[in-house]
Coordinates of C-alpha atoms in Angstrom, one line a residue:
M1 CA 10.9 11.5 2.5
T2 CA 8.8 9.0 2.1
D3 CA 5.9 8.4 0.8
H4 CA 7.2 6.1 1.0
H5 CA 8.3 6.7 0.2
E6 CA 8.6 6.6 -2.4
P7 CA 8.5 8.0 -2.9
S8 CA 4.7 7.5 -11.5
P9 CA 0.1 9.1 -19.9
T10 CA -1.2 8.9 -24.7
I11 CA 1.5 11.5 -24.7
L12 CA 2.4 13.8 -27.6
L13 CA 6.0 14.8 -27.2
S14 CA 8.1 17.0 -29.4
T15 CA 10.3 13.9 -29.8
P16 CA 8.3 10.8 -29.3
P17 CA 10.0 7.8 -27.7
R18 CA 11.6 5.3 -30.1
G19 CA 11.6 1.6 -29.7
P20 CA 10.3 -1.7 -30.9
L21 CA 6.8 -1.2 -29.4
P22 CA 4.5 0.7 -31.7
L23 CA 2.6 3.7 -30.4
P24 CA -1.2 3.1 -30.4
E25 CA -3.2 5.0 -33.0
T26 CA -5.9 6.0 -30.5
E27 CA -6.1 6.9 -26.8
P28 CA -8.6 4.4 -25.4
R29 CA -7.7 5.3 -21.8
R30 CA -8.3 9.0 -22.0
A31 CA -11.7 10.1 -20.6
A32 CA -14.2 11.5 -23.0
E33 CA -13.5 15.1 -24.2
P34 CA -14.0 17.8 -23.5
L35 CA -12.1 17.8 -20.2
P36 CA -12.7 20.6 -17.7
P37 CA -9.9 23.0 -16.7
L38 CA -7.6 21.3 -14.2
L39 CA -8.5 23.4 -11.2
Q40 CA -12.2 23.0 -11.8
D41 CA -12.0 19.2 -12.3
S42 CA -13.7 17.3 -9.5
S43 CA -12.1 14.1 -10.7
F44 CA -8.6 15.4 -10.3
W45 CA -9.4 16.8 -6.8
G46 CA -11.0 13.5 -5.8
M47 CA -7.8 11.7 -6.8
S48 CA -5.7 14.2 -5.0
V49 CA -7.6 13.9 -1.8
T50 CA -7.6 10.1 -2.1
Q51 CA -3.8 10.2 -2.4
F52 CA -3.5 12.6 0.5
L53 CA -5.5 10.3 2.9
G54 CA -3.6 7.2 1.8
A55 CA -0.2 8.9 2.2
F56 CA -1.3 10.1 5.6
N57 CA -2.0 6.6 6.8
D58 CA 1.2 5.2 5.3
N59 CA 3.4 7.7 6.9
L60 CA 1.8 7.7 10.3
F61 CA 2.1 3.9 10.6
K62 CA 5.6 3.8 9.1
Q63 CA 7.0 6.6 11.2
L64 CA 5.5 5.1 14.3
L65 CA 7.3 1.8 13.6
L66 CA 10.5 3.7 12.8
L67 CA 10.4 5.5 16.1
L68 CA 9.8 2.1 17.9
A69 CA 12.9 0.8 16.0
T70 CA 15.1 3.8 16.9
P71 CA 17.0 3.6 20.2
S72 CA 16.9 6.8 22.4
A73 CA 20.0 8.5 23.7
V74 CA 19.1 7.2 27.2
M75 CA 18.9 3.6 26.0
I76 CA 22.2 4.0 24.1
A77 CA 24.0 5.5 27.2
A78 CA 22.6 2.7 29.5
A79 CA 23.7 0.0 27.1
Q80 CA 27.2 1.5 26.7
A81 CA 27.5 1.6 30.5
R82 CA 26.9 -2.2 30.4
G83 CA 29.3 -2.6 27.5
E84 CA 26.5 -3.4 25.1
Q85 CA 24.9 -1.9 22.1
V86 CA 21.3 -1.2 21.3
P87 CA 20.5 -1.9 17.6
D88 CA 18.9 0.7 15.4
R89 CA 16.3 -1.4 13.5
Q90 CA 15.0 1.2 11.1
A91 CA 16.8 -0.4 8.2
E92 CA 15.0 -3.6 8.8
A93 CA 11.6 -1.8 8.8
M94 CA 12.5 -0.1 5.5
I95 CA 13.5 -3.4 3.9
V96 CA 10.3 -5.1 5.0
F97 CA 8.2 -2.3 3.6
A98 CA 10.2 -2.3 0.3
A99 CA 10.1 -6.1 -0.1
A100 CA 6.4 -6.0 -1.2
F101 CA 7.2 -3.5 -3.9
L102 CA 10.1 -5.6 -5.2
L103 CA 8.1 -8.8 -5.2
F104 CA 4.8 -7.6 -6.6
S105 CA 5.3 -4.4 -8.6
G106 CA 5.5 -6.4 -11.9
I107 CA 2.0 -7.9 -11.4
A108 CA 0.7 -4.6 -10.1
G109 CA 1.8 -2.9 -13.3
W110 CA 0.2 -5.7 -15.5
L111 CA -3.1 -5.2 -13.7
A112 CA -2.8 -1.4 -14.1
D113 CA -2.6 -1.8 -17.9
R114 CA -5.2 -4.7 -18.1
M115 CA -7.9 -3.2 -15.9
S116 CA -9.4 0.3 -15.6
K117 CA -7.1 2.2 -13.3
R118 CA -10.1 3.7 -11.6
T119 CA -11.4 0.2 -10.7
L120 CA -8.0 -0.8 -9.4
I121 CA -7.8 2.3 -7.2
G122 CA -11.1 1.4 -5.7
Y123 CA -10.0 -2.2 -4.9
A124 CA -6.7 -0.9 -3.4
K125 CA -8.5 1.6 -1.1
V126 CA -10.8 -1.2 0.2
A127 CA -7.7 -3.3 0.9
E128 CA -6.3 -0.3 2.8
I129 CA -9.3 -0.5 5.2
G130 CA -8.4 -4.1 6.0
V131 CA -4.7 -3.4 6.5
M132 CA -5.5 -0.5 8.9
L133 CA -7.8 -2.8 10.9
L134 CA -4.9 -5.3 11.2
G135 CA -2.7 -2.4 12.3
M136 CA -5.1 -1.4 15.0
V137 CA -5.3 -5.0 16.3
G138 CA -1.5 -5.3 16.1
F139 CA -1.0 -2.2 18.3
Y140 CA -3.6 -3.4 20.7
Y141 CA -1.7 -6.7 21.1
Y142 CA 1.8 -5.1 20.7
D143 CA 3.0 -6.5 24.1
V144 CA 2.3 -10.0 22.6
I145 CA 3.5 -9.7 19.0
G146 CA 6.2 -7.0 19.4
L147 CA 8.1 -5.3 16.6
P148 CA 8.4 -8.5 14.4
G149 CA 4.6 -8.8 14.4
M150 CA 4.1 -5.2 13.4
F151 CA 6.7 -5.7 10.6
A152 CA 4.3 -8.3 9.2
V153 CA 1.6 -5.6 9.1
L154 CA 4.0 -3.2 7.6
F155 CA 4.7 -5.7 4.8
L156 CA 1.0 -5.9 4.1
M157 CA 0.8 -2.1 4.0
G158 CA 3.6 -2.1 1.5
L159 CA 1.7 -4.7 -0.6
Q160 CA -1.4 -2.5 -0.6
S161 CA 0.7 0.5 -1.7
T162 CA 2.3 -1.6 -4.4
F163 CA -1.0 -2.1 -6.2
F164 CA -2.2 1.4 -5.5
G165 CA 0.9 3.1 -7.0
P166 CA 0.7 2.3 -10.8
P167 CA -3.0 3.3 -11.2
K168 CA -2.8 6.4 -9.0
Y169 CA 0.0 7.9 -11.0
G170 CA -0.9 6.3 -14.3
I171 CA -4.4 7.6 -14.3
L172 CA -3.4 11.3 -14.2
P173 CA -2.5 11.5 -18.0
E174 CA -5.6 9.6 -18.8
M175 CA -8.0 12.0 -17.1
I176 CA -6.3 15.4 -17.7
H177 CA -4.7 17.3 -20.6
E178 CA -1.0 16.5 -21.1
R179 CA -0.1 20.1 -20.9
D180 CA -1.5 20.1 -17.3
L181 CA 0.8 17.3 -16.1
P182 CA 3.5 19.5 -14.5
Q183 CA 0.9 21.6 -12.6
A184 CA -1.1 18.4 -11.7
N185 CA 2.0 16.6 -10.5
G186 CA 3.0 19.7 -8.4
I187 CA -0.4 19.7 -6.7
F188 CA -0.5 15.9 -6.4
L189 CA 2.9 15.8 -4.8
M190 CA 2.1 18.8 -2.6
F191 CA -0.9 16.8 -1.2
T192 CA 1.3 13.8 -0.7
F193 CA 3.9 15.7 1.4
V194 CA 1.4 17.7 3.4
A195 CA 0.1 14.3 4.4
I196 CA 3.6 13.3 5.3
I197 CA 3.8 16.3 7.7
F198 CA 0.6 15.4 9.5
G199 CA 1.3 11.7 9.5
T200 CA 4.8 12.1 10.8
V201 CA 3.9 14.6 13.5
L202 CA 0.9 12.5 14.7
A203 CA 3.1 9.4 14.8
G204 CA 5.4 11.2 17.3
M205 CA 2.4 12.2 19.4
A206 CA 1.0 8.7 19.3
K207 CA 4.3 7.2 20.4
E208 CA 4.5 9.7 23.4
L209 CA 1.0 8.7 24.3
S210 CA 2.0 5.1 24.3
D211 CA 5.0 5.8 26.5
A212 CA 2.8 7.6 28.9
G213 CA 0.5 4.6 29.2
G214 CA -2.0 5.7 26.6
A215 CA -3.7 3.6 24.0
V216 CA -1.8 4.0 20.7
W217 CA -4.2 1.5 19.1
M218 CA -6.9 4.2 19.2
V219 CA -4.9 6.3 16.9
S220 CA -4.9 3.4 14.5
G221 CA -8.7 3.4 14.8
V222 CA -8.6 6.9 13.3
C223 CA -6.5 5.5 10.4
V224 CA -9.3 3.0 9.7
L225 CA -11.8 5.9 9.4
I226 CA -9.4 7.8 7.1
A227 CA -9.1 4.7 4.9
V228 CA -12.9 4.6 4.7
V229 CA -13.1 8.3 3.7
G230 CA -10.4 7.8 1.1
T231 CA -12.3 4.9 -0.4
L232 CA -15.4 7.2 -0.7
T233 CA -13.3 10.1 -2.3
S234 CA -12.0 7.6 -4.9
L235 CA -15.5 7.4 -6.3
L236 CA -15.1 11.0 -7.5
V237 CA -12.5 9.8 -10.0
R238 CA -14.0 9.6 -13.5
P239 CA -14.1 6.2 -15.2
V240 CA -11.4 5.4 -17.7
S241 CA -11.2 2.4 -19.9
A242 CA -8.4 -0.2 -19.7
A243 CA -5.3 0.6 -21.6
N244 CA -4.5 -2.9 -22.7
P245 CA -7.5 -5.2 -21.8
G246 CA -6.3 -8.2 -23.8
C247 CA -2.8 -8.2 -22.2
P248 CA -2.1 -11.8 -21.2
L249 CA -0.4 -12.7 -17.9
R250 CA 3.1 -14.1 -18.4
W251 CA 5.6 -15.3 -15.9
T252 CA 7.8 -12.3 -16.8
D253 CA 5.1 -10.0 -15.6
F254 CA 6.0 -11.0 -12.0
F255 CA 9.4 -9.5 -12.6
V256 CA 10.2 -7.0 -15.4
P257 CA 8.3 -7.5 -18.7
P258 CA 10.6 -7.8 -21.7
E259 CA 8.6 -4.9 -23.4
S260 CA 9.6 -2.6 -20.6
I261 CA 13.3 -3.7 -20.8
R262 CA 13.3 -3.0 -24.6
L263 CA 11.6 0.3 -24.1
V264 CA 14.2 1.6 -21.5
R265 CA 17.0 0.2 -23.6
A266 CA 15.7 2.1 -26.7
D267 CA 15.0 5.4 -24.8
R268 CA 18.0 6.7 -23.0
E269 CA 16.1 9.6 -21.5
L270 CA 13.6 7.2 -19.9
L271 CA 16.4 5.0 -18.6
L272 CA 18.2 7.9 -17.0
A273 CA 15.0 9.1 -15.4
L274 CA 14.5 5.7 -13.8
V275 CA 18.1 5.6 -12.6
V276 CA 17.8 9.1 -11.1
T277 CA 14.5 8.5 -9.4
S278 CA 15.9 5.3 -7.9
S279 CA 18.9 7.3 -6.6
F280 CA 16.6 9.9 -5.3
W281 CA 14.7 7.4 -3.2
L282 CA 17.9 5.8 -2.0
L283 CA 18.8 9.3 -0.7
G284 CA 15.3 9.6 0.8
S285 CA 15.8 6.3 2.7
I286 CA 19.1 7.5 4.2
V287 CA 17.7 11.0 5.1
Q288 CA 14.6 9.7 6.8
Q289 CA 16.5 7.4 9.0
A290 CA 19.3 10.0 9.6
V291 CA 16.8 12.6 10.8
N292 CA 15.2 10.1 13.3
A293 CA 18.7 9.1 14.6
L294 CA 19.8 12.7 14.8
G295 CA 16.8 13.6 16.9
K296 CA 16.5 10.6 19.3
S297 CA 20.1 9.2 19.4
Q298 CA 22.3 12.3 19.0
L299 CA 20.3 15.3 20.2
G300 CA 18.4 13.4 22.9
L301 CA 15.0 14.6 21.8
D302 CA 11.7 12.8 22.7
D303 CA 9.6 11.1 20.0
G304 CA 7.4 14.2 19.6
N305 CA 10.2 16.6 18.8
T306 CA 12.0 14.0 16.7
S307 CA 8.9 13.7 14.6
I308 CA 8.6 17.5 14.3
L309 CA 12.2 17.5 13.0
A310 CA 11.3 14.8 10.5
A311 CA 8.2 16.7 9.4
M312 CA 10.2 19.8 8.5
L313 CA 11.2 18.1 5.3
G314 CA 7.5 17.7 4.6
V315 CA 6.9 21.4 5.3
G316 CA 9.2 22.4 2.5
I317 CA 8.4 19.7 -0.1
P318 CA 4.8 21.0 -0.9
V319 CA 6.2 24.5 -1.6
G320 CA 8.9 23.0 -3.8
C321 CA 6.4 20.8 -5.7
L322 CA 4.3 23.9 -6.5
I323 CA 7.5 25.8 -7.6
G324 CA 8.7 22.9 -9.6
G325 CA 5.3 22.5 -11.3
K326 CA 5.2 26.3 -12.1
L327 CA 8.7 26.4 -13.4
S328 CA 8.1 23.3 -15.5
A329 CA 4.8 24.6 -17.0
G330 CA 4.1 22.8 -20.3
R331 CA 7.6 21.2 -20.5
I332 CA 10.3 19.0 -19.0
N333 CA 12.8 21.6 -17.8
P334 CA 16.4 20.4 -17.1
R335 CA 17.3 23.7 -15.3
V336 CA 14.6 23.0 -12.7
V337 CA 16.1 19.5 -12.0
T338 CA 19.6 20.9 -11.6
A339 CA 18.5 23.7 -9.2
G340 CA 16.7 21.2 -7.0
A341 CA 19.6 18.8 -6.9
V342 CA 22.1 21.5 -6.0
G343 CA 19.8 22.7 -3.2
I344 CA 19.6 19.2 -1.8
V345 CA 23.4 18.8 -1.8
V346 CA 23.9 22.2 0.0
C347 CA 21.3 21.5 2.7
L348 CA 22.5 18.0 3.5
S349 CA 26.1 19.2 3.7
L350 CA 25.0 21.8 6.3
L351 CA 23.2 19.2 8.3
S352 CA 26.4 17.1 8.5
L353 CA 28.5 19.9 10.1
R354 CA 30.0 19.1 13.5
G355 CA 30.4 21.3 16.5
G356 CA 28.4 22.7 19.4
P357 CA 26.4 20.7 21.8
N358 CA 25.9 17.0 20.9
D359 CA 28.5 17.5 18.2
H360 CA 25.9 18.9 15.8
L361 CA 26.6 22.5 14.7
L362 CA 23.0 23.4 13.8
G363 CA 21.2 21.7 16.7
F364 CA 17.4 21.3 16.9
Y365 CA 16.4 24.9 16.0
G366 CA 19.1 25.4 13.5
S367 CA 18.2 22.2 11.7
I368 CA 14.6 23.3 11.1
P369 CA 15.1 25.9 8.4
V370 CA 17.8 23.8 6.7
L371 CA 15.4 20.8 6.6
I372 CA 12.7 23.0 5.2
G373 CA 15.1 24.2 2.5
A374 CA 16.0 20.6 1.7
G375 CA 12.3 19.9 1.4
I376 CA 11.8 22.8 -1.0
S377 CA 14.8 21.6 -3.1
T378 CA 13.4 18.1 -3.1
G379 CA 10.0 19.2 -4.4
I380 CA 11.6 21.3 -7.2
F381 CA 13.8 18.4 -8.2
I382 CA 11.3 15.6 -8.3
V383 CA 8.4 17.1 -10.3
P384 CA 10.1 17.2 -13.7
I385 CA 11.4 13.7 -13.3
Q386 CA 7.9 12.4 -12.3
V387 CA 6.5 14.1 -15.4
A388 CA 9.2 12.5 -17.6
V389 CA 8.4 8.9 -16.4
Q390 CA 4.7 9.6 -17.0
A391 CA 5.1 11.2 -20.4
L392 CA 7.9 9.2 -22.2
P393 CA 6.4 5.7 -22.4
P394 CA 3.8 4.8 -25.0
A395 CA 0.2 4.7 -23.9
N396 CA -0.2 0.9 -23.7
E397 CA 3.0 0.6 -21.5
K398 CA 2.6 3.3 -18.9
G399 CA 1.1 1.1 -16.1
R400 CA 3.9 -1.4 -16.3
M401 CA 6.5 1.4 -16.7
I402 CA 5.3 3.1 -13.5
A403 CA 5.4 -0.3 -11.9
L404 CA 9.0 -0.7 -13.1
M405 CA 9.7 2.8 -11.6
N406 CA 8.3 1.6 -8.3
Q407 CA 10.6 -1.4 -8.4
C408 CA 13.6 0.8 -9.2
N409 CA 12.6 3.2 -6.4
W410 CA 12.3 0.4 -3.8
V411 CA 15.6 -1.1 -4.9
G412 CA 17.0 2.3 -4.2
I413 CA 15.2 2.4 -0.8
I414 CA 16.6 -1.0 0.2
F415 CA 20.1 0.0 -0.9
G416 CA 19.6 3.3 1.1
A417 CA 18.6 1.3 4.2
L418 CA 21.7 -0.9 3.8
L419 CA 24.0 2.1 3.1
Y420 CA 22.6 3.8 6.2
K421 CA 23.2 0.6 8.2
A422 CA 26.8 0.5 6.9
T423 CA 27.2 4.3 7.7
L424 CA 25.9 3.7 11.2
W425 CA 28.4 0.8 11.7
G426 CA 31.2 3.1 10.5
V427 CA 30.4 6.1 12.7
E428 CA 30.0 3.9 15.8
A429 CA 33.3 2.1 15.0
L430 CA 35.1 5.5 14.5
D431 CA 33.2 7.3 17.3
Q432 CA 31.7 9.8 14.9
P433 CA 28.4 11.7 15.3
R434 CA 25.3 10.2 13.6
N435 CA 24.7 13.3 11.5
T436 CA 27.6 12.1 9.4
A437 CA 24.9 10.1 7.5
F438 CA 23.8 13.4 5.9
A439 CA 27.2 13.8 4.3
V440 CA 26.8 10.4 2.8
G441 CA 23.4 11.5 1.4
A442 CA 25.0 14.6 -0.1
L443 CA 27.6 12.5 -1.9
V444 CA 24.8 10.4 -3.4
M445 CA 23.1 13.4 -4.9
L446 CA 26.3 15.2 -6.0
P447 CA 26.9 13.3 -9.3
I448 CA 23.2 13.9 -10.2
A449 CA 23.6 17.6 -9.5
I450 CA 26.7 17.8 -11.7
F451 CA 26.0 15.4 -14.6
Y452 CA 22.2 14.8 -15.0
Q453 CA 20.6 17.0 -17.6
P454 CA 17.3 15.6 -18.9
K455 CA 16.4 16.7 -22.5
E456 CA 14.1 19.7 -22.5
R457 CA 10.8 18.7 -24.1
A458 CA 7.6 20.6 -24.7
L459 CA 4.5 18.6 -23.7
G460 CA 1.5 18.2 -26.0
D461 CA -2.2 18.9 -25.9

């Protein structure tokens, strides 16, 4: 569940956020009124397609590297016969990808407030073309640079995503009505996770092509073309003015600006939303790696079928996003959050059950509907939280707050990678099946399902 990922407007709330930072008297970032209806807005659809194409590239490249980093059941058996172990290096890949977000999210958030978000989106998409070109060259010379060399390209991909994240989510409240945020986020996230499906499945096909002696670098060439198309679709996004054009650059902007710290300390709802979204992406980090390990290492599937298994989460998430957006229409709805969290816990618990062939009760075909159910629950859960992080901060702080959310999310992803690594060490030491990692994920989500209740809020205009 990535989007890697992971995976995020001036807002009139029934209870405006309190804190030492004054709310601006005007909305300089909002495009000129009147705005068209959401579903007739070419600017919104241009941004959605741009996000779709970017998420496709991210997930194809990342899943391909995760498959390269995951040992197959045959490799594990051969190593065990020699008294050796084959390392699962997925956690390393996730940490490399996340490092860019941790190091540069602060400056990315500052830029998103100081510059027009539409301009920053354009620059980020041009940078994506360059990164995809490097990826194509890297796969062409993979026999020379190996996995460590591709990790360097993965870091650059994470860096590009770091600067793309704050403007792509922060621009939504500037170019649409606030009352449309739940539906817009549902559609936006639906596009994101449909991209995950296609990117993940194509990664498995590309890996099998490579194993059969094909040229996987040619698939990366397609990614370059997709990055070019995404750059063109970003031109459809309507111009918006900078939120805080006179904002000076301070050394604290490279980390967490003090204004953002004061804001989250003063607004408990916003603080809890950040903690929960970070925990959510911690869970996503565990589940993505667990699905790959279940397919390749436990069930003995090839890369294509393993990627199909991973993509089943993406099949359910778009449906869940639309449901979450519909149920949250015009408001932040705590009951939607709880329903999604409970569904995630139930589905992950089912995936952790032992028994049957390969010590996994559900097996390949039984896992498919449960993974789809987990995806639906995920979409329902995340939409209201995404809206909360967009809606709660004051207008001149939203770019940096979304950057702070990115930092929190990637701290969660790194901890998820480390927790998965520790779980893997434990199951190997105790001779337990690898689907035990799903039980760990269920335990992460359980306190959120029981205790987290965001305040119900009606959204404004």
